[in-house]
Every structure is written in structure tokens, then in C-alpha cells.
XYZ file of C-alpha atoms in Angstrom:
173
model
C 44.710 186.912 260.889
C 44.752 184.119 258.331
C 48.530 183.742 258.604
C 48.102 180.123 259.647
C 45.384 177.507 259.622
C 45.222 176.914 263.374
C 41.979 178.838 263.841
C 38.799 177.655 265.591
C 36.546 178.617 262.661
C 38.803 176.847 260.182
C 38.853 173.716 262.360
C 35.023 173.731 262.547
C 34.865 174.073 258.767
C 37.267 171.154 258.280
C 35.192 169.047 260.702
C 32.145 169.859 258.561
C 34.041 168.763 255.449
C 35.168 165.493 257.102
C 31.568 164.852 258.226
C 30.392 165.530 254.652
C 28.250 168.473 255.805
C 30.192 170.917 253.583
C 30.986 170.492 249.903
C 31.618 174.111 248.879
C 33.634 176.928 250.444
C 32.889 180.511 249.448
C 35.124 183.399 250.528
C 35.116 187.066 249.611
C 38.738 186.833 248.467
C 41.648 184.435 248.785
C 43.287 186.457 251.568
C 40.245 185.755 253.766
C 40.908 182.033 253.435
C 44.623 182.152 254.177
C 47.707 184.289 253.815
C 50.314 181.537 254.000
C 50.834 180.847 250.320
C 52.296 177.353 250.786
C 49.428 176.089 252.947
C 46.777 177.942 250.943
C 48.114 176.433 247.725
C 48.194 172.979 249.293
C 44.531 173.219 250.292
C 43.456 174.637 246.917
C 45.504 172.295 244.729
C 45.629 169.061 246.727
C 43.298 168.703 249.693
C 40.068 170.237 248.381
C 40.206 168.554 244.964
C 40.924 165.208 246.653
C 37.928 165.683 248.973
C 35.702 166.927 246.144
C 35.279 170.374 247.686
C 34.394 173.289 245.446
C 36.225 176.497 246.346
C 35.035 179.964 245.281
C 36.801 183.298 245.900
C 34.308 185.905 244.682
C 36.466 189.034 244.258
C 39.329 187.020 242.786
C 36.949 185.392 240.280
C 38.242 181.967 241.239
C 36.005 178.916 241.117
C 37.353 175.379 241.015
C 34.314 174.265 238.966
C 35.042 176.681 236.109
C 37.644 176.458 233.361
C 40.988 177.602 234.714
C 42.509 178.956 231.482
C 45.902 179.798 232.997
C 44.375 181.226 236.167
C 46.658 179.076 238.357
C 49.607 181.440 237.955
C 47.509 184.497 238.862
C 46.083 182.709 241.909
C 49.570 181.587 242.995
C 50.879 185.144 242.684
C 47.935 186.500 244.690
C 48.651 183.964 247.420
C 52.322 185.010 247.495
C 51.312 188.679 247.693
C 48.851 187.949 250.522
C 51.608 186.145 252.427
C 54.111 188.982 251.917
C 51.500 191.591 252.869
C 50.755 189.816 256.167
C 54.463 189.621 257.000
C 55.016 193.271 256.030
C 52.122 194.483 258.215
C 53.345 192.364 261.126
C 56.828 193.881 260.852
C 55.433 197.429 260.681
C 53.244 196.896 263.750
C 56.170 195.390 265.667
C 58.373 198.375 264.737
C 55.724 200.924 265.712
C 55.145 199.290 269.102
C 58.883 199.032 269.691
C 59.297 202.770 269.020
C 56.432 203.582 271.387
C 58.026 201.464 274.134
C 61.415 203.145 273.581
C 59.678 206.524 273.927
C 58.320 205.422 277.292
C 54.707 205.161 276.168
C 52.436 202.842 278.126
C 50.765 200.381 275.754
C 48.805 198.232 278.181
C 45.075 198.186 278.697
C 45.140 198.694 282.476
C 47.857 200.600 284.325
C 49.677 198.633 287.013
C 48.601 199.089 290.609
C 49.932 202.378 291.928
C 49.636 204.196 288.617
C 46.957 205.982 286.613
C 46.824 207.131 283.029
C 47.807 210.743 282.678
C 44.751 212.921 281.929
C 46.837 214.833 279.368
C 48.312 211.817 277.546
C 46.781 208.340 277.790
C 50.139 206.768 276.878
C 51.845 208.216 279.955
C 51.462 206.986 283.516
C 51.320 209.097 286.649
C 51.577 207.990 290.257
C 48.232 207.247 291.928
C 48.448 209.265 295.162
C 45.956 206.984 296.970
C 47.775 203.730 296.150
C 51.351 205.054 296.360
C 51.737 204.504 300.134
C 50.657 200.874 299.758
C 53.104 200.324 296.899
C 55.916 201.822 298.972
C 55.051 199.429 301.825
C 55.062 196.455 299.455
C 58.535 197.425 298.216
C 59.775 197.943 301.781
C 58.487 194.523 302.907
C 60.124 192.884 299.899
C 63.443 194.616 300.656
C 63.219 193.239 304.197
C 62.942 189.732 302.709
C 59.212 189.080 303.009
C 57.830 186.636 300.466
C 54.991 187.330 298.061
C 52.523 185.168 300.031
C 53.425 186.910 303.266
C 52.951 190.345 301.673
C 49.621 189.288 300.128
C 48.514 188.008 303.540
C 49.324 191.358 305.158
C 47.389 193.254 302.505
C 44.405 190.894 302.857
C 44.500 191.191 306.661
C 44.228 194.960 306.263
C 41.219 194.496 303.992
C 42.823 196.190 301.001
C 41.110 195.630 297.661
C 42.876 193.702 294.924
C 44.287 195.923 292.153
C 41.382 195.212 289.787
C 38.754 195.785 292.503
C 40.578 198.961 293.584
C 40.460 200.370 290.038
C 36.785 199.397 289.767
C 35.926 201.046 293.090
C 37.741 204.214 292.033
C 35.766 204.314 288.781
C 38.818 204.001 286.580
C 37.973 202.888 283.088
């Protein structure tokens, strides 16, 4: 996402810089490097110059080897905008998912055992008629005080497939 610098690719790049295998970084635009304006600015203004690293952002026409001519303010503003954009998008996604949950929409990848996606609406769940009796038994055993290990043992003794194997065997995608 570029909202922080704890990323495997970034760490590999920094290892390459420390090992003197990299002396120039080229990105399409500043937002691809980082969207946290404080950290991005720190790398561009302090760390890379200290290490002798050239930094080029093609679409932003930024190159640390060229004359700056007042470009620092524009670059700083772009970094602030990138940071605000990332936070704005994050908030919008969080709000949209929250609304979907409040509306009862299922947002997971795989439905829980005992349920299937509705053929009419993939965000709704319907009871799986084949697994429902097993789920009812599991609930009954739990109400009687059986522990999770004991219930799992019973299911294994009966040769019942695990939830993921069950969905696979049924051809659920």
C-alpha cells in the first residue's frame, strides 16, 4: 500500500543500498515509493543524500541529480497529498465494509461450515442442508458441556471430513 516502509520489497532494496549494490532508485511516481509524507520526506531529504543515492520519480519530474529550482515545495505538497489520499481511501473502504456488515452481507472468502453462498446473492448465506444436521449435533454436544477436543474426536471417529475438505468434495468454489 505504501502507507509505511515495513514492506519486504523495500527492505530488500535497503539491503541492496547498504551492500552498495544500488545507487539509484527509479519510481513511476512518488506515491509508489511511499505515502507517509514524514517518512518519505525523511528518506528523500536525509537518508538518500547521506548515502549518495540518486532518486528519480519519472511522472513527478523529480531527480535528485538535477537542479531543484524550488521543486522542494511541490514535492512536499505531493507527498502530503499522497498521505491524505491513502488515509481517505482507507476510511472510505472501512465505511463501505461496515455498511455491508450492518446490512448482513457476508464478506468472507469461504462460508463457514454449515452454510453456502446463496445462488441469487453471493453476499448472503443459506443453510447447507447436508451439513446442517452435523452443525446441530455440534451445538447440542457443546450445550451438554462437551469440550472442543471431545467434539472434534467424535467427528473424526465418524469419519467426517474437515470443513475445507467437505467444501472441496462438494465442489464448492
